[in-house]
Coordinates of C-alpha atoms and ligand atoms in Angstrom, one line a residue:
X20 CA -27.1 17.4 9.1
X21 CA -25.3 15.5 12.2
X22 CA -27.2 14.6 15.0
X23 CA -24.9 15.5 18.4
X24 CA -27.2 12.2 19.5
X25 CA -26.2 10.0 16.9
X26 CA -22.7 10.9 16.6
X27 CA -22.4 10.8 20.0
X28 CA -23.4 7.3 20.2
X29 CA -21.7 6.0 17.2
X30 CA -18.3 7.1 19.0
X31 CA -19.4 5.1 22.3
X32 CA -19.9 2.6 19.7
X33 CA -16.7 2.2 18.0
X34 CA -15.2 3.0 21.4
X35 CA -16.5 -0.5 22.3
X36 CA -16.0 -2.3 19.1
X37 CA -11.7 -1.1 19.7
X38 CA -11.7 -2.0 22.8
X39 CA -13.1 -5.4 21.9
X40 CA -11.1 -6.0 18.4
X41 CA -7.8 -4.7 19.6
X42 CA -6.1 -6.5 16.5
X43 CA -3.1 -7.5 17.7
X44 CA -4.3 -8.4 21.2
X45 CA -1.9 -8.1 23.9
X46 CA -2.0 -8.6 27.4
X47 CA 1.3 -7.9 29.7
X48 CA 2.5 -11.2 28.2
X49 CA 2.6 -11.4 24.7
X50 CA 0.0 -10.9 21.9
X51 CA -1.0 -12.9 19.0
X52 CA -1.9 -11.8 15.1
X53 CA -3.0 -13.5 12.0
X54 CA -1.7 -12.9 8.3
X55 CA -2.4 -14.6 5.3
X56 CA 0.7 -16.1 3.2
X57 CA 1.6 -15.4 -0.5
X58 CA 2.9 -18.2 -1.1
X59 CA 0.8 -21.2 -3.1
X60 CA 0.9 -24.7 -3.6
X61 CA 0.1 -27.5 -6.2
X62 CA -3.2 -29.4 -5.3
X63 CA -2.2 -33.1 -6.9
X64 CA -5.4 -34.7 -7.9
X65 CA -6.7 -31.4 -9.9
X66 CA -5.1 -28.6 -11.8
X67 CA -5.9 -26.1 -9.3
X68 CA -3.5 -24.9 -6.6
X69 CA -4.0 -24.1 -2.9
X70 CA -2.8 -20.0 -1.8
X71 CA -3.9 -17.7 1.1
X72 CA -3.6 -19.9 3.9
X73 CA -3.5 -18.4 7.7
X74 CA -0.1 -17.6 9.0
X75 CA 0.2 -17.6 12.6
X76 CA 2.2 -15.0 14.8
X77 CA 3.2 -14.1 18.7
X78 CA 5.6 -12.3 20.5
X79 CA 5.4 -13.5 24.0
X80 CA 7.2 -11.1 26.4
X81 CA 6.6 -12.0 30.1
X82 CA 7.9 -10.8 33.5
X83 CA 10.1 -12.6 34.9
X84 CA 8.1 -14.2 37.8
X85 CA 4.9 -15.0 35.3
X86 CA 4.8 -18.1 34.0
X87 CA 4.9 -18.2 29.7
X88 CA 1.7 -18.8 27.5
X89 CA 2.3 -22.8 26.3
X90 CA -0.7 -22.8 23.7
X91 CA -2.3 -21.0 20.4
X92 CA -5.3 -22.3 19.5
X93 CA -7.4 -20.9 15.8
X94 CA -10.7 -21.0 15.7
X95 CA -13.3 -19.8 12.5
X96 CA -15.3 -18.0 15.2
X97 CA -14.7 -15.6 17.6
X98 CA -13.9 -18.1 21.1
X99 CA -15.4 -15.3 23.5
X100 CA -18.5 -15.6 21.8
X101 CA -18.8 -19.4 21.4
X102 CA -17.7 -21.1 24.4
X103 CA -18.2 -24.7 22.8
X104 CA -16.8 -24.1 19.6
X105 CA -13.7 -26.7 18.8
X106 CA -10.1 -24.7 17.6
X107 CA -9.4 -25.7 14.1
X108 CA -5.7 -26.3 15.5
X109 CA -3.8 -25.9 18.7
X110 CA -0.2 -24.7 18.4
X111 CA 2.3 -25.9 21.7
X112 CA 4.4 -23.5 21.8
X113 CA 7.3 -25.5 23.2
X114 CA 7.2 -27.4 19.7
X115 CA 7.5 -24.0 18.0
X116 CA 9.8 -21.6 19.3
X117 CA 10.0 -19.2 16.4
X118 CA 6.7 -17.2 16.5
X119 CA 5.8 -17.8 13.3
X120 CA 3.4 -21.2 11.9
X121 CA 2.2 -21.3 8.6
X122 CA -0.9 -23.5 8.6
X123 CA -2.4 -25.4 6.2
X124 CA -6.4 -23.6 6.7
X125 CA -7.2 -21.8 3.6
X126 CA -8.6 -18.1 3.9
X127 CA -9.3 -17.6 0.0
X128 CA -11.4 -14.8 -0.6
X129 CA -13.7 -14.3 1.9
X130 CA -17.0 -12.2 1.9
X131 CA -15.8 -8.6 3.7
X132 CA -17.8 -8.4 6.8
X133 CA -19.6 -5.2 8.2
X134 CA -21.7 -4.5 4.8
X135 CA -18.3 -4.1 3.0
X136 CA -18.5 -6.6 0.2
X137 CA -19.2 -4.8 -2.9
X138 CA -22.4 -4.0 -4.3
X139 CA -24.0 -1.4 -2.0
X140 CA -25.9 -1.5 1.7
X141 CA -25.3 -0.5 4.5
X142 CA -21.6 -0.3 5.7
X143 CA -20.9 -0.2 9.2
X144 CA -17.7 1.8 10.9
X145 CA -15.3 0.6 13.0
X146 CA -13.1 -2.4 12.6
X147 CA -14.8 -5.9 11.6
X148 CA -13.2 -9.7 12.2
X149 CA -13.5 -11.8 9.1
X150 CA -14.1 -15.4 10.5
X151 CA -10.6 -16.3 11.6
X152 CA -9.3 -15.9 15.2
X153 CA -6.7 -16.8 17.6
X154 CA -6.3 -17.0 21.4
X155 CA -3.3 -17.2 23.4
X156 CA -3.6 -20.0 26.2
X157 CA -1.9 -20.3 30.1
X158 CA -2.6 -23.6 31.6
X159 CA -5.3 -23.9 29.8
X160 CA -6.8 -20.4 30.9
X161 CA -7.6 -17.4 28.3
X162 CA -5.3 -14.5 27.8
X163 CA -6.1 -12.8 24.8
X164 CA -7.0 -13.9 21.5
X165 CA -7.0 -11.5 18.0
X166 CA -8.4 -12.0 15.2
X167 CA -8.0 -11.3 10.7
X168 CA -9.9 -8.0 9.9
X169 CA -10.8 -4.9 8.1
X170 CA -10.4 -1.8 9.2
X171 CA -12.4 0.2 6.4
X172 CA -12.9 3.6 8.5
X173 CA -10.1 3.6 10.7
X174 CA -8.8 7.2 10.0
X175 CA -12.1 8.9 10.5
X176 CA -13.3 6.4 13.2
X177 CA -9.7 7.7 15.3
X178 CA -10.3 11.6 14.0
X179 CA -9.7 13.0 17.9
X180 CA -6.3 11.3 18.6
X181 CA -5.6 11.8 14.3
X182 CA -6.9 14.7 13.2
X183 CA -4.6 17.1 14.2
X184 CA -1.4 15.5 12.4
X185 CA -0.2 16.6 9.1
X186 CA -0.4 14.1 5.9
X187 CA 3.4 14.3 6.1
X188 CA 3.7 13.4 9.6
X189 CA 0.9 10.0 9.3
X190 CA 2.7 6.5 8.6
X191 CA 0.6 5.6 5.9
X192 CA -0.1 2.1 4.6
X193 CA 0.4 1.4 0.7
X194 CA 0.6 -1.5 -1.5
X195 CA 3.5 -1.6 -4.7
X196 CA 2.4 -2.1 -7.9
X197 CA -1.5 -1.8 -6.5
X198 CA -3.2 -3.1 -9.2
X199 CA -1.4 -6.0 -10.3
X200 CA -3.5 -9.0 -8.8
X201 CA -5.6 -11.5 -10.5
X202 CA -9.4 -11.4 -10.3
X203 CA -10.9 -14.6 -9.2
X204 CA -9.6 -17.9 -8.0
X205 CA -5.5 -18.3 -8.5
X206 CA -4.8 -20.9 -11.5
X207 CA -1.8 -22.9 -11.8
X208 CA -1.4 -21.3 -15.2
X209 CA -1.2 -17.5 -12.9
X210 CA 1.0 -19.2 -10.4
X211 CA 3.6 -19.6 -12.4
X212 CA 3.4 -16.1 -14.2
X213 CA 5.5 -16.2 -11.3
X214 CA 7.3 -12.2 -11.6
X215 CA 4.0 -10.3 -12.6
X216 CA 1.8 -10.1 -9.7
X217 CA 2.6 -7.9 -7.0
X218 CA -0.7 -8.5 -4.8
X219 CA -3.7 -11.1 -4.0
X220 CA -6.7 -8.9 -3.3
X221 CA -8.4 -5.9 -5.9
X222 CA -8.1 -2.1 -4.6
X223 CA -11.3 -2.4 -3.3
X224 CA -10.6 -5.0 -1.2
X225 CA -7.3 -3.4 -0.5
X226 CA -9.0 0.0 0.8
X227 CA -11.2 -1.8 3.2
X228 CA -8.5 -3.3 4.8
X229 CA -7.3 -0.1 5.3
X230 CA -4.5 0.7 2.9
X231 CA -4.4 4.4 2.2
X232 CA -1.9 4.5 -0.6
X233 CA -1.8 2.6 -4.5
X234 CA 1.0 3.0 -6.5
X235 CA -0.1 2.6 -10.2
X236 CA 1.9 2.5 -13.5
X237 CA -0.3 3.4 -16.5
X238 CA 0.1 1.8 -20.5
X239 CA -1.6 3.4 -23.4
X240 CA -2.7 0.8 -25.8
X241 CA -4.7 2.0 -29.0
X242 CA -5.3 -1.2 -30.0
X243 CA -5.5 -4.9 -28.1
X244 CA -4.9 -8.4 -29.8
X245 CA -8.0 -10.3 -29.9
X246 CA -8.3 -13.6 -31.7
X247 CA -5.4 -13.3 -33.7
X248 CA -6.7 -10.2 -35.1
X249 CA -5.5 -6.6 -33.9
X250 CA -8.8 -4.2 -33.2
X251 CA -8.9 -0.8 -32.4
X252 CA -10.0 0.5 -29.6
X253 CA -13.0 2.8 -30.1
X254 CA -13.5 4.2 -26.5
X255 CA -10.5 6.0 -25.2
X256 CA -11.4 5.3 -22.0
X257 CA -10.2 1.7 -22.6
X258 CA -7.1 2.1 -24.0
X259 CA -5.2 3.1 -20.2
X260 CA -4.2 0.1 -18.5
X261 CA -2.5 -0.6 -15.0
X262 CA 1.0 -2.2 -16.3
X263 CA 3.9 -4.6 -14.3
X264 CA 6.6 -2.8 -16.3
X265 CA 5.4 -3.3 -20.3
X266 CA 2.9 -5.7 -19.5
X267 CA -0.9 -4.7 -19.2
X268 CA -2.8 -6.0 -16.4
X269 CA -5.6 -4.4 -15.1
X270 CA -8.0 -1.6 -17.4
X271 CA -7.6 1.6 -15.4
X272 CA -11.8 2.0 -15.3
X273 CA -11.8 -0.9 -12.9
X274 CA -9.4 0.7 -10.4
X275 CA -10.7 4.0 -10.6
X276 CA -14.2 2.6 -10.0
X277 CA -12.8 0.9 -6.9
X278 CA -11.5 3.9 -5.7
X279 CA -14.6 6.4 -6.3
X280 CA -17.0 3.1 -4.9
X281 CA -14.8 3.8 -1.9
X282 CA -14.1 7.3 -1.3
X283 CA -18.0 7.7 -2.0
X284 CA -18.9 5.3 1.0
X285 CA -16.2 5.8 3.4
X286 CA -16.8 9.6 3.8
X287 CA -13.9 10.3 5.8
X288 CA -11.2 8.4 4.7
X289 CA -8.3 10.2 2.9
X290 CA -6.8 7.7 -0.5
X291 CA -3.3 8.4 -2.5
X292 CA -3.5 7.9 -5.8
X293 CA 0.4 7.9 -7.0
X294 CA 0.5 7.3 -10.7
X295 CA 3.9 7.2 -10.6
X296 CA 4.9 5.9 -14.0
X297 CA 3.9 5.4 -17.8
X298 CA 6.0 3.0 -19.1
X299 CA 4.0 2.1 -22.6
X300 CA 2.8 4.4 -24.8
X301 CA 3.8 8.2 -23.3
X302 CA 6.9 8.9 -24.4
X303 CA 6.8 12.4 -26.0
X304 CA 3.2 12.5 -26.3
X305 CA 1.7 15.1 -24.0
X306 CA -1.7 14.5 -25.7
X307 CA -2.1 11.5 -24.1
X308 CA -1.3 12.4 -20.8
X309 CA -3.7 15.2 -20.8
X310 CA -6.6 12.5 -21.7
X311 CA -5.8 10.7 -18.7
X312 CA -6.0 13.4 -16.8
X313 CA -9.5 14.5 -18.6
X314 CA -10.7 11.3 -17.4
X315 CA -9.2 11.4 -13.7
X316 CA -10.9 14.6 -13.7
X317 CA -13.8 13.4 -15.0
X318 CA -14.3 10.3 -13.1
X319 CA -13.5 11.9 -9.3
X320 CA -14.3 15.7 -10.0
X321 CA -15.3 17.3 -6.7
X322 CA -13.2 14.6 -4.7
X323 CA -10.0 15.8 -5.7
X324 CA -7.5 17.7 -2.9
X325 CA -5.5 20.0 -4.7
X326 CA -2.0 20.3 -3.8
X327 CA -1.5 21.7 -0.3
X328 CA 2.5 22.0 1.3
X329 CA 0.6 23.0 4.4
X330 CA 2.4 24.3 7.4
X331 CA 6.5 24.0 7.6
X332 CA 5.8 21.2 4.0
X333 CA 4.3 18.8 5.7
X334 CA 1.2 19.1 4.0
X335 CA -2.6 19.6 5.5
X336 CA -3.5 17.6 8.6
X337 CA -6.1 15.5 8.7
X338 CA -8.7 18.1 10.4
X339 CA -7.8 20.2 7.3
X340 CA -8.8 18.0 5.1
X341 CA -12.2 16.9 6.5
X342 CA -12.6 21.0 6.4
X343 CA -12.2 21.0 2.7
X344 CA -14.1 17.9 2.3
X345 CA -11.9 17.0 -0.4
X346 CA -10.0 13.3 0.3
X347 CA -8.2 12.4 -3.0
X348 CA -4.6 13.1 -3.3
X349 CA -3.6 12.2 -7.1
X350 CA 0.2 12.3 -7.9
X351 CA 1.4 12.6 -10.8
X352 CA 5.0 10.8 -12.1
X353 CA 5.1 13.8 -15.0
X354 CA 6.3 17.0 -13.8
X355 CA 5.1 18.8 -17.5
X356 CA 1.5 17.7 -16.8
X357 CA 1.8 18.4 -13.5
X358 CA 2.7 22.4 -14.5
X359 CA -0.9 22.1 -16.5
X360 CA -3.1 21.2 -13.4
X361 CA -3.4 22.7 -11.0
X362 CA -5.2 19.8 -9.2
X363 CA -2.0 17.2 -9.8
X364 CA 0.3 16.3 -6.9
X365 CA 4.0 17.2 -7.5
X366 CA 5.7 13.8 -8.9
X367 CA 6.2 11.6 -5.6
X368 CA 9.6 10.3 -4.4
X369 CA 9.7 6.5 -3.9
X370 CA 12.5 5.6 -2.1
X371 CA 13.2 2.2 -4.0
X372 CA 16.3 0.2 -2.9
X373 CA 16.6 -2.2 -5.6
X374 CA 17.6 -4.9 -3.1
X375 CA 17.7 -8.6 -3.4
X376 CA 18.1 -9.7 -0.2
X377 CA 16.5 -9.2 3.4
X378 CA 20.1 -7.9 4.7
X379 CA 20.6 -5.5 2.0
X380 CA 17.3 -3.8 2.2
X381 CA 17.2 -3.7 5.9
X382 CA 20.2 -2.0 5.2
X383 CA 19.1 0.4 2.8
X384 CA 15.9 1.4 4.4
X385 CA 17.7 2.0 7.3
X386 CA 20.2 4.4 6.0
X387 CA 16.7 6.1 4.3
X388 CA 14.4 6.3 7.0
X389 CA 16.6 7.1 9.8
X390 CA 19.3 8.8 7.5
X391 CA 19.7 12.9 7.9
X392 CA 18.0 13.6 5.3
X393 CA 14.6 12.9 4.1
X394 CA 14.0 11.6 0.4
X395 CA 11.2 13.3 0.2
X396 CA 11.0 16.6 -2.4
X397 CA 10.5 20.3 -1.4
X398 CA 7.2 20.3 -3.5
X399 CA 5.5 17.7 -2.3
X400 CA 5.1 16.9 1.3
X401 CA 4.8 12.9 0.8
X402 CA 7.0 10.0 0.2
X403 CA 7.2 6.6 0.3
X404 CA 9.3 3.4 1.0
X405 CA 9.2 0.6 -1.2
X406 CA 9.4 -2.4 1.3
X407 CA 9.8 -5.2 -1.4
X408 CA 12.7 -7.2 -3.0
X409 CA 13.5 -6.8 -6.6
X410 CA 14.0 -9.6 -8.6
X411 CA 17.2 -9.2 -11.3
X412 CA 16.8 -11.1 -14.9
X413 CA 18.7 -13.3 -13.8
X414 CA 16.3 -14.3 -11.3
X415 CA 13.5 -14.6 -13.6
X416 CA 15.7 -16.9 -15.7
X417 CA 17.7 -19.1 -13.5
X418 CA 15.3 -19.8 -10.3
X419 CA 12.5 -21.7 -11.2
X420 CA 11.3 -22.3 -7.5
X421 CA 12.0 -18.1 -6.9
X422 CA 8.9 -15.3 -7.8
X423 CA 7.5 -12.5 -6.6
X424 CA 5.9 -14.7 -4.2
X425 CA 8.2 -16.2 -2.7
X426 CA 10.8 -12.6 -2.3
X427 CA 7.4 -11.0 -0.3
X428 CA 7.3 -14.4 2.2
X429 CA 10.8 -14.1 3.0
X430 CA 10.6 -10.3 4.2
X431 CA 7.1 -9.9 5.1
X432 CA 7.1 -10.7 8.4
X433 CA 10.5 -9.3 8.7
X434 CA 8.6 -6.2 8.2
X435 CA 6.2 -5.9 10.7
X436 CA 9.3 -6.1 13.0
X437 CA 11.5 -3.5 11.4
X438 CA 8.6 -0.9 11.5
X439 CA 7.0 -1.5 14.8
X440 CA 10.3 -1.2 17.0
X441 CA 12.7 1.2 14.8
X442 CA 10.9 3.1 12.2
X443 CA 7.6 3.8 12.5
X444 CA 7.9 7.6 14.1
X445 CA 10.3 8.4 11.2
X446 CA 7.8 6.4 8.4
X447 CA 5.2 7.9 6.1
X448 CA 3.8 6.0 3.4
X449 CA 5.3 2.3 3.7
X450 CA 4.5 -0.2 0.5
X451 CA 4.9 -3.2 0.0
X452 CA 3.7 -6.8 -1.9
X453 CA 1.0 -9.3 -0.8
X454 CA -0.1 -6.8 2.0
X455 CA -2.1 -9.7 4.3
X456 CA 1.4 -11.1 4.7
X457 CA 2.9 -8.4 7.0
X458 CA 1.2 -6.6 10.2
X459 CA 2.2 -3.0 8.7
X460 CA -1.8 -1.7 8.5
X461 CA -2.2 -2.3 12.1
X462 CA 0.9 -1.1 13.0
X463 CA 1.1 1.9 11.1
X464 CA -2.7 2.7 13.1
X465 CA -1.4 1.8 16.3
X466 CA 2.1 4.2 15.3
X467 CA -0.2 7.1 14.1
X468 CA -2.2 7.1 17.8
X469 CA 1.5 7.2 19.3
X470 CA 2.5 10.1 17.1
X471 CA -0.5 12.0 18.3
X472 CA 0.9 11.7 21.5
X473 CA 4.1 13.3 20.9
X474 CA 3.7 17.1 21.3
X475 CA 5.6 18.6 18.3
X476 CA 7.0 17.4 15.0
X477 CA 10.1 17.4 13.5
X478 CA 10.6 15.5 10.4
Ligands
NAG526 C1 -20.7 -22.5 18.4 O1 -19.9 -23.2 17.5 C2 -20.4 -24.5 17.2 C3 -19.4 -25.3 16.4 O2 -18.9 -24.5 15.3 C4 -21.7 -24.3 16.4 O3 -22.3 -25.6 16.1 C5 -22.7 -23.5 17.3 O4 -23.9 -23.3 16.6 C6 -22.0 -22.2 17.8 N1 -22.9 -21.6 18.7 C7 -23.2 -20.3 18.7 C8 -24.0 -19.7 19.8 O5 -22.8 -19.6 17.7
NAG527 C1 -3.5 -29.9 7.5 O1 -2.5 -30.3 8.5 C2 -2.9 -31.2 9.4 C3 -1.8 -31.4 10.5 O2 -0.6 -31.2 10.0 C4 -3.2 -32.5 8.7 O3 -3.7 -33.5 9.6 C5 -4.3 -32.2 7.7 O4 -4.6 -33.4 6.9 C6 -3.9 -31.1 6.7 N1 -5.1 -30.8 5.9 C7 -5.0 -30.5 4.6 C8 -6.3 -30.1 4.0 O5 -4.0 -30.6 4.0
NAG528 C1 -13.3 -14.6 -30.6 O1 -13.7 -15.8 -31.2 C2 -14.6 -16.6 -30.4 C3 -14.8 -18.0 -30.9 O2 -14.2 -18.1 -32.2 C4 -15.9 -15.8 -30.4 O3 -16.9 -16.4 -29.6 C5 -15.7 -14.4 -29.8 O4 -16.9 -13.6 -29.9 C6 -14.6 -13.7 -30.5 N1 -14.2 -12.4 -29.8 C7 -14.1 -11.3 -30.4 C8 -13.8 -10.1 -29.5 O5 -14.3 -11.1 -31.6
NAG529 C1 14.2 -11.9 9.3 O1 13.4 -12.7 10.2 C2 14.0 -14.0 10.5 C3 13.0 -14.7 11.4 O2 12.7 -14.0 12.5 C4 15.4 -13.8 11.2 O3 15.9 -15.1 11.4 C5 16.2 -13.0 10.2 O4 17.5 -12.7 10.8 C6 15.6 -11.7 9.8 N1 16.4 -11.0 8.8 C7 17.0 -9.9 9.0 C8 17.8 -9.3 7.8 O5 16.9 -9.2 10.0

């Protein structure tokens, strides 16, 4: 049962907490937001290497008769709460005029505030700094300041402005390749596995930041290697893994456990499940697609949404959902066990560009997000845009300095630019590498509270 008391304060409370931790903080002058970078370096005296280090960002945009911010300082507390606390590093911004510093203050994996580590408790709503912050500076006076956070409830917490849009009509946050990261510290052995991860941070940790969407590519392997010797797998359950093309990275369990730890604590939040392909072990055997579905069944039974084109195909809104109390959308990437369930999602279109450069997939998102016609299918109400660069073999083989890595560094941040002024009204699930290196989870929030501004939809 609801209490009108409680809820009612809860929303003056998260009220408060938004209009506190507006994440990218902006004042009439400019605003100021933190990422974290892909890229890694070589530590010289040890074996290990250094990754995740705090990028930096501002767009100042000033009236003409107001005098331009000259100073970013970061701090590992929030400033308005400390007033003695010493910044970690002042930025003038006369010395850098490009918006953009990459510093050398590692974030690493940091305990997820607000109850959100893993491992039970309490979790609280709303949106929650993790120690990093930065303030924007005039003469030495305080503009605005922002800080790196989590946004683990951010769908239900903004269910007045939200509610009312349809699934197909929500830009929608996603990571590619969703469960290819490494667990634990990075190595300089993982480093240079340099065109095999896609992403930095486990799903969990992915979902609390508040992406919505994981692509996943499932192998079947009946049997692993293991000390020179090959064993069988006994439990079936074990044999799925989450695979970079033919190579296994992840066991399924551990994702799907992510996602059900999630869904089962963050009661109103909605998560696309896209398993999108099977590129080991499925070809021409149906049996083994229905055992994953057995187990998807099994594993998230009464959370499943089935498939719903909702009104004019742009599936159910938000508000429907809740209704339903149902908030897993699984897609499926095979049409023939899709026609068996009737709880599978039609296969989803990916709009992928194959693109090796930031020109040409500028180019080709443009032509697909603002193009006539919408990639998506007449079955299924969502799609996606793949927002990363593709390496070619040749790539892999010639450019030892190159990776996976470096291709999400050199776009990233042109991404938070190309979605924030041009495509974000057109945009529904956006995906991309090393997530923490663009801006796209707080832009697609602040994009979804303009789109419930805007009356009717056309898309
Ligand atoms: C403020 O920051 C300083 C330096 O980090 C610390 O020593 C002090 O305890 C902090 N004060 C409060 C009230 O948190
Ligand atoms: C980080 O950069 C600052 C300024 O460039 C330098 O003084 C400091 O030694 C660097 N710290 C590390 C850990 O590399
Ligand atoms: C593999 O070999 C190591 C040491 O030889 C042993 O400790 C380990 O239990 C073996 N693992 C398996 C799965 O048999
Ligand atoms: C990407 O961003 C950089 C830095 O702002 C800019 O110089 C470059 O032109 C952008 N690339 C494209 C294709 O827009």
């Amino acid at each position: 049962m609801i209490i009108p008391g409680v809820e009612m304060i809860r929303s003056i409370v998260i009220f408060c907490l938004l209009t506190l931790h507006d994440p990218v903080s902006s004042n009439q002058c400019g605003k100021v937001w933190l990422t974290v970078s892909s890229l890694w370096r070589p530590v010289a005296i040890n074996n290990k290497v250094v990754d995740a280090e705090l990028e930096v960002n501002w767009d100042l945009d000033c009236p003409a008769n107001a005098g331009y911010p000259d100073s970013i300082k970061v701090f590992t507390a929030d400033p308005a709460h400390n007033k003695t606390i010493k910044p970690q590093l002042t930025l003038l911004l006369a010395e850098h005029p490009r918006g953009y510093y990459r510093t050398n203050i590692t974030v690493g994996r940091p305990p997820l505030p607000g109850g959100w580590d893993e491992g039970g408790g309490a979790t609280l709503p709303g949106p929650h700094c993790l120690k990093h912050h930065a303030a924007l500076y005039k003469n030495g006076e305080f503009l605005t300041s922002s800080c790196l956070q989590i946004w683990p409830t951010w769908m239900y917490d903004l269910r007045r402005q939200l509610g009312r849009l349809p699934i197909g009509t929500l830009m929608i946050p996603g990571t590619h390749n969703s469960g290819c990261y490494k667990h634990g510290d990075l190595t300089r052995r993982d480093a240079f596995q340099r065109y095999l991860l896609t992403q930095d941070r486990d799903v969990w940790t992915q979902l609390v930041h508040g992406i919505r969407y994981l692509d996943i590519r499932v192998g079947y392997y009946p049997s692993i290697p293991r000390n020179n010797t090959v064993v069988e797998e006994t439990n079936y359950v074990n044999r799925f893994w989450v695979n970079h093309d033919i190579i296994r990275i992840t066991p399924l369990m551990s994702i799907i456990k992510d996602v059900r730890n999630f869904l089962d604590v963050a009661r109103g939040e909605v998560v696309i499940l896209d398993f999108h392909r099977f590129p080991v072990g499925f070809e021409g055997r149906p049996s083994r697609h229905r055992r994953l579905a057995s187990i998807l069944h099994r594993e998230f039974g009464g959370l499943i949404l089935r498939p719903d084109r909702g009104v004019d195909g742009l599936g159910p809104t938000l508000n429907d959902i809740w209704t339903v109390g149902r908030r897993l959308v699984i897609c499926y990437g095979d049409q023939q066990t899709v026609n068996e369930y009737d709880w599978l999602w039609p296969p989803m279109t990916q709009a992928w560009g194959d693109q090796q450069t930031a020109e040409g997939l500028k180019n080709y998102l443009e032509r697909t997000i603002l193009g006539s016609k919408r990639p998506r299918t007449s079955q299924n109400p969502l799609w996606a845009v793949m927002a990363e660069l593709t390496p070619i073999p040749l790539d892999i083989m010639l450019k030892p300095s190159g990776g996976l890595r470096q291709m999400a560094d050199s776009i990233n941040r042109n991404l938070t630019v190309w979605f924030q002024d041009e495509w974000w009204k057109q945009t529904n699930i956006v995906a991309t590498d090393f997530f923490l290196g663009n801006n796209l989870i707080d832009i697609s929030i602040q994009s979804n509270i303009k789109k419930s501004n805007i009356a009717h939809w056309r898309l």
